[in-house]
Every structure is written in C-alpha cells, then in structure tokens.
Amino acid sequence: MTLLLKGGRVLDPSRSIDREGDLLIVDGKIAQSRSQIPKKGCPPGTETLDLQGKIVVPGLIDMHTHLREPGFEYKETIASGCEAAVAGGFTSVACMPNTNPVNDSRSVTEFIRTKAAGCSLANVYPIAAISMKSEGVLLTEFWDLKEAGAVGFSDDGRPVMNAGLMRRALEYASSLDAPVIAHCEDKNLSAGGAMHEGDVSTELGLSAIPGIAEDVMVARDLLLAEYTGAALHIAHVSTAGAVRLIREAKARGVRVTAETAPHYFILTDEAVRGFDTNTKVYPPLRSAADRAAIREGLADGTIDAIASDHAPHGRTDKEVEFDYASSGLTGLETSLALSLRLVADGVLSLSALIEKMAPRPAGILRIPKGTLAEGADADVTVIDPERIWTLDRALLRSRGKNTPFHGWVFKGKAVLTVVGGAIRYRDPQDRP
Ligand code: DOR
Ligand code: ZN
C-alpha cells in the first residue's frame, strides 16, 4: 500500500525540519520526504491525501500508559486502549506492568505483545516490573524480560521503598541499556492520602499527600542514579521540588530524564473542590506554584517528555466516596489537546512540544521511532491545529470514561493516525 501525504506542514524535530512538504509512504516506510513529490512519479494505486493547513509530525509516543490487560479488562483492554491511542494521535504506547498478573515474567510480556500485534492498531511496548508482583522485595529477571520485549523497568503505581533494591535495579537495567522508570513517592509520607496537602485539603477535610513525599524519593533516586551511573527516568513529575532536584542533577551530569503528564500543567488541587473523583490521581494535582514550576521545567528542558499516564478505571471504581475511589484518569484522547495549550500559552514552541511527545520518548525508551526520516517506519500523526472540539466522555474509545475534562472545549486535534504505513484512525469529520 502506498500513501502520499501532500501539502501539510511537515514538522519533524528529529531532523529540525519545519516546512511545507510531502511524504510518500511505501510498504510501511517513509519512502520520500521532500518539499514536492509529484503524483505521477508515485507507484500506481497511491492514495493521495491533501493535508493543506494540517501539521504532519512523527507518530506520537505515549511512554506511560496503563492498558489493564491482563486482569482488569473491565477498565481497558489492549484493543480498546490501542483504539484510544490512535484516536488520540499516538502511534506507539509503552504500557505499565500493574496488571493482574503483574508483568513480572516473560509470559506476561509475550502475552501483551501478541495481543497488541493481533489488534494491528498502535505499537505497544511493554514495561516490565522491577520487583516480583511489584511488591518491592525480589527483583524480576531483567535479562529475560528485556529479551521478551520489555523496553524498561518500573513498579509504577507503587514506589520501590527499598533503596538497596532500587540500586540493584539500576545496575541490572544499566547493563541492559534499559531505563528504570521511577514512581517517586515515599509511602511513609504519603500515608494513604487522597489529595495534595495544602489549603484545599484542609478546607475539604481530605487526607493529604505532601509534595515532599515525591521530592524525598526523587532526591534518593537521583543519588542512586549518580552513584550507579545508570539511566533513571522519573515518571509523572508533579512538584516544584522535584523539578528543582532534577534540574540540579542534570547540571551535575546525572543520567536522568523526566516526564510529566498534562493534568499537572493544566489543573491544580482547586479542581478537587467539587469532590469529582476523576480529579483523584497519584501523584495528586498540586498547587498553582507547582504547576508553574512544571511549566518552567518543560520550557527549560528539565522535563524531557510529556506522557499521558492514561489510567482508565470503571464506574464502580470511581462512583464512590473520594477516599475510596481508585486514582488515575483516562488520558490518551485528551493528552495532545491539553498539551497544545502549552503552545497557545507560550510555554513551548510547537516543535518543542512535538519533541517531548515523539523523539524524546523514543530516545528514552531506545525504540527506533519518533522520526519522519526517509527509511523510517511510517508512523505519522496529522494534527488539525484549528479544529475546535468539545470533549464528550461518552464518545471516548477508551473503556475508561474517567476524565475531569468532560465538556471542555479544545483547539487542535489529531485527525489522521498512520501506523506502519496503514491508516489506523481518521477523524470522522475530516473525511473528504
Ligand atoms: O493515579 C494513578 N493511577 N497513579 C498511578 O501511579 C497508577 C495509576 C493506575 O494504575 O491507576
Ligand atoms: Zn502510571
């Protein structure tokens, strides 16, 4: 199958390209990327799409997704998660291991890969657990998991409280050139809290998680990364303190990268006032000062990547009292639109934003993605920057309808998602 994407604004931060141009896709690869590719030179049967006014970027990569299968299929399946991914403009996702069973063995990693391949939607890269059942006691078989296809190691959802175990995890992962992805939370400080500790938690009378619960663990893990020389990736950064610590560590030459999620640069703990359990997430929505620091960290490069932390849950998980609700929000279908607000607000250039959503995640996960260079896999996302749309949770592809953004009006949307040269999503309103 051949596809000619014509006349769009091709924005490829991996090659510092931002110009009008055409892309020719043949047999799943980018065959040509030029300012003009004449139709008559293309193979017979080439499908041409006129993309004037649209932005053509390397397929977006969500490096932090929860797909819930095996075990929690009522929240999400690999198939429904991949449908949500391509609808949100993501051609690749890395999925966290907190399934049931936990992805702490070759068989679970292989199961995920086989299921994902059967869906033929987005590319799925499993992240394996650091410890068996993510209980923080026994390390998993890193080599075996890497060989089975795991691209990184994380006990995401839970911190590794044992510093000795974290040290060994960093050492083993380093010998395999795979990142350790840290969920930074000191359990003794967070102590089962339901929201951020501050004036709002006091007013609402909810148990609270102080920012220092994150900062303490970020500091520990940075020290361990420095000590071991291993590559550390810090997941879902939410505090000003964490941003400062990561910035300082980078200046010292520590091999650290970091991600944040859209809800941390869009919302604050004020959003919890209505007791909407869709605002319950770990780490929790923080203060306005934290949000400002996250934006600064994105702008100055301290925070390398934006990931959705897509955490779909069922109605029964969320339609309960705030204290008892599961934490997390569905993110794959809102991540791009929320992130485009950083461009509208002057925090990031469009190129810097796309860099944090494709080439940087690819680099951190060491996957051969995130570029529109000739010869690369034809994973392409097309964005309509002018498209105004309103989020209706009922229309989400994800099984998880748990979003605090229901009814929000957005500008900018993925309208075409091409994975391996095949169209996997096309916006219904955008068809000719
Ligand atoms: O809010 C969260 N939900 N934070 C996590 O770390 C895990 C995630 C989940 O798996 O639901
Ligand atoms: Zn997560």
Coordinates of C-alpha atoms and ligand atoms in Angstrom, one line a residue:
M1 CA 0.0 0.0 0.0
T2 CA 1.3 3.5 -0.9
L3 CA 0.2 6.8 0.6
L4 CA 1.0 10.3 -0.4
L5 CA 0.6 12.9 2.3
K6 CA 0.5 16.2 0.4
G7 CA 0.9 19.8 1.2
G8 CA 0.9 19.6 5.0
R9 CA 3.3 21.5 7.3
V10 CA 5.9 18.8 8.0
L11 CA 7.3 19.3 11.5
D12 CA 10.0 16.8 12.4
P13 CA 12.1 17.9 15.4
S14 CA 14.3 14.8 14.9
R15 CA 15.7 16.5 11.8
S16 CA 15.0 20.1 12.7
I17 CA 12.5 20.3 9.9
D18 CA 9.5 22.6 9.8
R19 CA 8.3 23.4 6.2
E20 CA 5.5 22.6 3.8
G21 CA 6.1 19.3 2.1
D22 CA 5.0 15.9 1.0
L23 CA 5.6 12.4 2.4
L24 CA 5.5 9.3 0.3
I25 CA 4.8 6.1 2.3
V26 CA 5.6 2.8 0.6
D27 CA 5.4 -0.7 2.3
G28 CA 5.2 0.7 5.8
K29 CA 8.2 3.0 5.5
I30 CA 8.8 6.7 4.7
A31 CA 10.0 6.4 1.1
Q32 CA 10.4 10.1 0.4
S33 CA 10.2 13.3 2.4
R34 CA 10.5 16.3 0.0
S35 CA 9.0 19.7 -0.5
Q36 CA 7.3 18.4 -3.6
I37 CA 6.6 14.8 -4.6
P38 CA 4.8 14.7 -8.0
K39 CA 1.8 12.4 -8.1
K40 CA 2.8 11.0 -11.4
G41 CA 6.1 9.7 -10.1
C42 CA 4.3 7.6 -7.4
P43 CA 3.5 3.9 -7.7
P44 CA 0.2 3.0 -9.3
G45 CA -2.7 2.9 -6.8
T46 CA -1.1 5.5 -4.5
E47 CA -3.8 7.1 -2.2
T48 CA -3.2 10.8 -2.0
L49 CA -4.4 12.9 0.9
D50 CA -4.5 16.7 0.7
L51 CA -3.2 18.0 4.1
Q52 CA -3.1 21.7 3.4
G53 CA -3.5 23.5 6.7
K54 CA -2.6 20.4 8.7
I55 CA 0.6 19.6 10.6
V56 CA 2.4 16.3 9.9
V57 CA 4.5 15.1 12.7
P58 CA 6.3 11.9 13.7
G59 CA 3.8 9.5 15.2
L60 CA 3.3 10.5 18.8
I61 CA 4.6 8.2 21.5
D62 CA 2.9 7.8 24.9
M63 CA 5.6 6.4 27.2
H64 CA 3.4 5.9 30.2
T65 CA 0.1 4.2 29.6
H66 CA -1.9 1.7 31.6
L67 CA -3.6 -0.9 29.3
R68 CA -5.1 -3.0 32.2
E69 CA -4.9 -6.3 30.3
P70 CA -4.4 -9.0 31.6
G71 CA -6.7 -8.9 34.6
F72 CA -8.7 -5.6 34.6
E73 CA -10.4 -5.9 31.2
Y74 CA -13.4 -4.0 32.5
K75 CA -11.2 -0.9 32.8
E76 CA -9.5 -1.3 29.5
T77 CA -8.3 -4.0 27.1
I78 CA -5.2 -3.9 24.9
A79 CA -7.6 -3.4 22.0
S80 CA -9.7 -0.6 23.5
G81 CA -6.5 1.1 24.8
C82 CA -5.0 0.9 21.3
E83 CA -8.1 2.4 19.8
A84 CA -7.9 5.2 22.2
A85 CA -4.2 5.7 21.4
V86 CA -4.7 6.1 17.7
A87 CA -7.7 8.3 18.2
G88 CA -5.6 10.5 20.3
G89 CA -2.8 10.6 17.7
F90 CA -0.5 8.1 19.4
T91 CA 1.2 5.5 17.1
S92 CA 3.1 3.9 20.0
V93 CA 2.5 3.4 23.7
A94 CA 4.6 1.9 26.4
C95 CA 2.4 0.1 28.9
M96 CA 3.0 -0.2 32.6
P97 CA 3.2 -3.5 34.4
N98 CA 0.5 -3.1 37.1
T99 CA -1.9 -5.6 35.5
N100 CA -3.1 -8.9 37.1
P101 CA -0.9 -10.8 37.0
V102 CA 1.7 -8.1 37.1
N103 CA 4.1 -8.0 34.1
D104 CA 6.9 -9.6 36.1
S105 CA 7.5 -12.5 33.7
R106 CA 8.3 -13.3 30.2
S107 CA 4.9 -14.9 29.7
V108 CA 3.0 -11.7 30.5
T109 CA 5.3 -9.6 28.4
E110 CA 4.8 -12.0 25.5
F111 CA 1.1 -12.1 26.1
I112 CA 0.9 -8.3 25.8
R113 CA 2.9 -8.2 22.6
T114 CA 0.9 -11.0 21.0
K115 CA -2.4 -9.4 21.9
A116 CA -1.2 -6.0 20.6
A117 CA 0.1 -7.4 17.4
G118 CA -3.3 -9.0 16.9
C119 CA -5.0 -5.6 17.2
S120 CA -2.9 -4.0 14.5
L121 CA -3.5 -0.5 15.8
A122 CA -0.7 1.1 17.8
N123 CA 2.7 -0.3 18.5
V124 CA 2.8 -1.5 22.1
Y125 CA 6.0 -1.6 24.1
P126 CA 5.7 -3.4 27.5
I127 CA 7.4 -2.0 30.5
A128 CA 8.2 -4.9 32.9
A129 CA 8.1 -4.7 36.7
I130 CA 11.2 -4.0 38.8
S131 CA 10.1 -6.4 41.5
M132 CA 8.0 -9.6 41.6
K133 CA 4.3 -8.6 41.8
S134 CA 5.8 -5.0 42.2
E135 CA 5.9 -5.8 45.9
G136 CA 9.4 -4.3 46.3
V137 CA 11.1 -7.4 47.6
L138 CA 12.6 -9.6 44.9
L139 CA 13.9 -8.3 41.6
T140 CA 12.4 -9.7 38.4
E141 CA 14.5 -11.4 35.7
F142 CA 15.6 -8.3 33.9
W143 CA 17.5 -10.1 31.1
D144 CA 14.7 -12.5 30.4
L145 CA 12.2 -9.7 30.3
K146 CA 14.3 -7.5 28.1
E147 CA 14.8 -10.4 25.7
A148 CA 11.0 -11.0 25.7
G149 CA 10.5 -7.4 24.6
A150 CA 10.3 -5.2 27.6
V151 CA 11.8 -1.7 27.0
G152 CA 12.1 -0.6 30.6
F153 CA 11.5 -1.5 34.2
S154 CA 9.1 0.1 36.6
D155 CA 6.9 -0.7 39.6
D156 CA 4.7 2.2 38.6
G157 CA 1.7 2.7 40.8
R158 CA 3.9 1.8 43.7
P159 CA 7.3 3.2 44.8
V160 CA 10.3 1.0 45.4
M161 CA 10.7 1.7 49.1
N162 CA 13.9 -0.4 49.5
A163 CA 16.9 1.7 48.4
G164 CA 19.1 -1.4 48.1
L165 CA 16.6 -3.0 45.7
M166 CA 16.5 0.2 43.7
R167 CA 20.3 0.3 43.5
R168 CA 20.4 -3.2 42.1
A169 CA 17.6 -2.5 39.7
L170 CA 19.5 0.5 38.3
E171 CA 22.7 -1.6 38.0
Y172 CA 21.0 -4.5 36.2
A173 CA 19.0 -2.2 33.9
S174 CA 22.1 -0.3 33.1
S175 CA 23.9 -3.4 31.9
L176 CA 21.0 -4.0 29.5
D177 CA 20.9 -0.4 28.4
A178 CA 17.3 -0.1 29.6
P179 CA 15.8 2.7 31.7
V180 CA 14.4 2.3 35.2
I181 CA 11.3 4.4 35.4
A182 CA 10.7 5.6 38.9
H183 CA 7.4 6.2 40.6
C184 CA 8.6 8.6 43.3
E185 CA 6.6 8.5 46.4
D186 CA 7.7 7.9 50.0
K187 CA 4.8 5.8 51.4
N188 CA 5.5 6.9 54.9
L189 CA 5.0 10.5 53.9
S190 CA 2.1 9.9 51.5
A191 CA 0.4 7.6 54.0
G192 CA -2.7 6.8 52.0
G193 CA -3.7 10.4 51.4
A194 CA -6.3 11.2 48.8
M195 CA -5.2 14.6 47.5
H196 CA -2.4 17.2 47.7
E197 CA -1.6 18.6 51.1
G198 CA -2.5 22.3 51.2
D199 CA -5.2 24.8 52.0
V200 CA -7.7 22.9 49.8
S201 CA -7.2 19.6 51.6
T202 CA -7.6 21.4 54.9
E203 CA -10.9 23.0 53.8
L204 CA -12.2 19.8 52.3
G205 CA -11.1 17.7 55.2
L206 CA -9.5 15.1 53.0
S207 CA -6.4 13.2 54.0
A208 CA -3.4 14.6 52.2
I209 CA -0.1 13.8 50.4
P210 CA 2.5 16.5 50.8
G211 CA 4.8 17.4 47.9
I212 CA 7.7 16.3 50.0
A213 CA 6.6 12.7 49.6
E214 CA 7.6 13.0 46.0
D215 CA 10.7 15.2 46.5
V216 CA 12.3 12.9 49.0
M217 CA 12.1 9.9 46.6
V218 CA 13.3 11.9 43.6
A219 CA 16.3 13.0 45.7
R220 CA 17.0 9.4 46.7
D221 CA 16.7 8.1 43.2
L222 CA 18.9 10.8 41.7
L223 CA 21.6 10.0 44.2
L224 CA 21.3 6.3 43.3
A225 CA 21.5 7.1 39.6
E226 CA 24.5 9.3 40.2
Y227 CA 26.2 6.5 42.3
T228 CA 25.5 3.7 39.9
G229 CA 25.9 5.8 36.7
A230 CA 22.7 4.2 35.4
A231 CA 19.9 5.9 33.4
L232 CA 17.0 6.9 35.5
H233 CA 13.7 8.1 34.2
I234 CA 11.4 9.9 36.6
A235 CA 7.7 9.3 35.9
H236 CA 4.8 11.8 36.4
V237 CA 6.8 14.7 37.9
S238 CA 4.3 16.9 39.8
T239 CA 6.1 19.1 42.3
A240 CA 8.3 22.2 42.1
G241 CA 10.8 20.4 44.4
A242 CA 11.2 17.5 42.0
V243 CA 11.7 19.9 39.1
R244 CA 14.4 21.7 41.0
L245 CA 16.2 18.5 42.1
I246 CA 16.1 17.1 38.5
R247 CA 17.4 20.4 37.1
E248 CA 20.3 20.4 39.6
A249 CA 21.1 16.7 38.9
K250 CA 21.2 17.3 35.2
A251 CA 23.6 20.2 35.7
R252 CA 25.8 17.8 37.6
G253 CA 25.7 15.3 34.7
V254 CA 23.4 12.7 36.3
R255 CA 21.9 10.4 33.6
V256 CA 18.3 11.4 34.4
T257 CA 15.3 12.1 32.2
A258 CA 11.8 13.1 33.4
E259 CA 8.2 13.2 32.2
T260 CA 5.2 15.0 33.4
A261 CA 1.5 14.5 32.5
P262 CA -0.9 17.1 31.1
H263 CA -3.0 17.2 34.3
Y264 CA 0.0 18.5 36.2
F265 CA 0.4 21.5 33.9
I266 CA -3.3 22.2 33.4
L267 CA -5.0 21.6 36.7
T268 CA -4.3 22.3 40.3
D269 CA -5.7 21.0 43.6
E270 CA -8.5 23.5 43.2
A271 CA -10.1 21.1 40.8
V272 CA -10.8 18.7 43.7
R273 CA -13.2 21.1 45.3
G274 CA -16.2 19.5 43.7
F275 CA -15.2 16.1 45.0
D276 CA -15.2 14.8 41.5
T277 CA -13.3 11.5 41.9
N278 CA -12.0 11.9 38.3
T279 CA -9.6 14.5 39.8
K280 CA -8.1 11.8 42.1
V281 CA -4.8 10.8 40.8
Y282 CA -1.4 9.8 42.1
P283 CA 0.7 11.8 42.4
P284 CA -2.1 14.3 43.2
L285 CA -3.0 17.5 41.5
R286 CA -0.7 20.0 43.1
S287 CA -0.6 23.8 43.9
A288 CA -0.5 26.6 41.4
A289 CA 3.1 27.1 42.3
D290 CA 3.9 23.5 41.5
R291 CA 2.0 23.9 38.2
A292 CA 4.1 27.0 37.3
A293 CA 7.3 25.1 38.2
I294 CA 6.3 22.2 35.9
R295 CA 5.7 24.6 33.1
E296 CA 9.1 26.2 33.7
G297 CA 10.7 22.7 33.8
L298 CA 9.1 21.9 30.5
A299 CA 10.3 25.2 28.9
D300 CA 13.9 24.9 30.1
G301 CA 14.2 21.2 29.2
T302 CA 14.4 19.9 32.7
I303 CA 11.3 17.8 31.9
D304 CA 12.1 15.9 28.7
A305 CA 8.8 14.3 27.9
I306 CA 5.0 14.5 28.2
A307 CA 3.2 11.3 28.9
S308 CA -0.5 10.8 29.5
D309 CA -0.3 8.4 32.4
H310 CA -3.5 7.1 30.9
A311 CA -5.2 5.3 33.9
P312 CA -8.6 4.1 32.8
H313 CA -11.0 2.9 35.6
G314 CA -14.5 1.6 35.6
R315 CA -17.6 3.3 37.0
T316 CA -17.6 1.2 40.1
D317 CA -14.0 2.3 40.9
K318 CA -14.9 6.0 40.7
E319 CA -18.5 6.3 41.8
V320 CA -17.7 6.0 45.4
E321 CA -16.5 8.4 48.2
F322 CA -13.3 10.3 47.3
D323 CA -11.3 8.4 49.9
Y324 CA -12.3 5.0 48.4
A325 CA -12.0 5.9 44.7
S326 CA -9.3 4.5 42.5
S327 CA -6.8 7.0 41.4
G328 CA -6.0 8.0 37.8
L329 CA -7.6 9.5 34.8
T330 CA -8.1 8.4 31.3
G331 CA -5.6 10.4 29.1
L332 CA -4.9 9.1 25.7
E333 CA -7.6 11.0 24.0
T334 CA -7.0 14.3 25.7
S335 CA -3.2 14.4 26.1
L336 CA -2.5 16.1 22.8
A337 CA -5.2 18.7 23.0
L338 CA -4.2 19.6 26.6
S339 CA -0.5 19.7 25.6
L340 CA -1.3 22.1 22.7
R341 CA -2.4 24.6 25.4
L342 CA 1.3 24.9 26.3
V343 CA 1.9 26.2 22.8
A344 CA -1.1 28.6 23.0
D345 CA 0.2 29.8 26.4
G346 CA 3.7 30.5 25.0
V347 CA 5.4 27.9 27.2
L348 CA 6.7 25.7 24.4
S349 CA 7.1 26.1 20.6
L350 CA 5.1 23.6 18.6
S351 CA 8.4 21.9 17.7
A352 CA 9.5 21.7 21.3
L353 CA 6.1 20.1 22.2
I354 CA 6.3 17.5 19.5
E355 CA 9.9 16.8 20.5
K356 CA 8.6 15.9 24.0
M357 CA 5.9 13.7 22.6
A358 CA 7.8 11.7 20.0
P359 CA 11.6 11.9 19.6
R360 CA 12.4 12.3 23.3
P361 CA 10.2 9.3 24.5
A362 CA 11.7 7.2 21.6
G363 CA 15.2 8.1 22.8
I364 CA 14.4 7.4 26.5
L365 CA 12.9 4.0 25.6
R366 CA 15.6 3.3 23.0
I367 CA 13.0 2.5 20.4
P368 CA 13.5 3.2 16.7
K369 CA 10.6 5.6 16.4
G370 CA 10.0 9.4 16.5
T371 CA 11.2 10.5 13.1
L372 CA 10.0 11.1 9.6
A373 CA 13.4 10.5 8.1
E374 CA 13.4 8.5 4.8
G375 CA 13.7 4.8 5.6
A376 CA 12.0 5.1 9.0
D377 CA 8.8 3.2 9.9
A378 CA 5.9 5.2 8.6
D379 CA 4.3 6.2 11.9
V380 CA 2.8 9.6 11.3
T381 CA 0.3 11.8 13.1
V382 CA -1.6 14.6 11.4
I383 CA -2.9 17.4 13.5
D384 CA -5.5 19.9 12.6
P385 CA -4.4 22.9 14.7
E386 CA -7.6 24.9 14.1
R387 CA -10.1 22.2 14.9
I388 CA -12.4 23.3 17.8
W389 CA -14.0 20.3 19.6
T390 CA -15.7 19.6 22.8
L391 CA -14.8 16.5 24.9
D392 CA -17.7 14.2 25.4
R393 CA -16.7 11.3 27.7
A394 CA -19.4 9.1 26.1
L395 CA -17.5 9.3 22.8
L396 CA -14.1 8.2 24.2
R397 CA -12.8 5.0 22.6
S398 CA -11.2 4.1 25.9
R399 CA -13.3 2.0 28.3
G400 CA -12.2 4.4 31.0
K401 CA -14.6 7.4 30.9
N402 CA -12.9 8.8 34.0
T403 CA -11.9 12.3 32.8
P404 CA -12.1 15.6 34.6
F405 CA -12.2 17.3 31.2
H406 CA -15.7 16.3 30.2
G407 CA -17.3 19.3 28.4
W408 CA -14.0 21.2 27.9
V409 CA -13.5 22.9 24.6
F410 CA -10.2 22.3 22.9
K411 CA -8.4 23.7 19.9
G412 CA -6.3 21.2 17.9
K413 CA -6.9 17.5 17.3
A414 CA -5.2 14.5 15.7
V415 CA -7.2 13.9 12.5
L416 CA -5.2 11.1 11.0
T417 CA -3.0 8.5 12.5
V418 CA -0.8 6.3 10.3
V419 CA 0.9 3.3 11.9
G420 CA 3.4 1.3 9.8
G421 CA 2.0 2.9 6.7
A422 CA -1.6 2.0 7.4
I423 CA -4.3 4.4 8.3
R424 CA -5.4 3.4 11.8
Y425 CA -7.5 6.4 12.7
R426 CA -9.3 9.0 10.6
D427 CA -11.3 11.7 12.2
P428 CA -15.0 11.2 11.2
Q429 CA -15.5 14.9 10.5
D430 CA -12.3 15.2 8.5
R431 CA -13.0 12.8 5.7
P432 CA -13.3 14.2 2.2
Ligands
DOR1 O1 -3.3 7.7 39.6 C1 -2.6 6.7 39.3 N1 -3.1 5.7 38.7 N2 -1.3 6.7 39.6 C2 -0.5 5.6 39.5 O2 0.6 5.7 39.8 C3 -1.1 4.4 39.0 C4 -2.3 4.6 38.2 C5 -3.2 3.4 38.0 O3 -2.6 2.4 37.6 O4 -4.4 3.5 38.1
ZN2 ZN 1.2 5.4 35.9

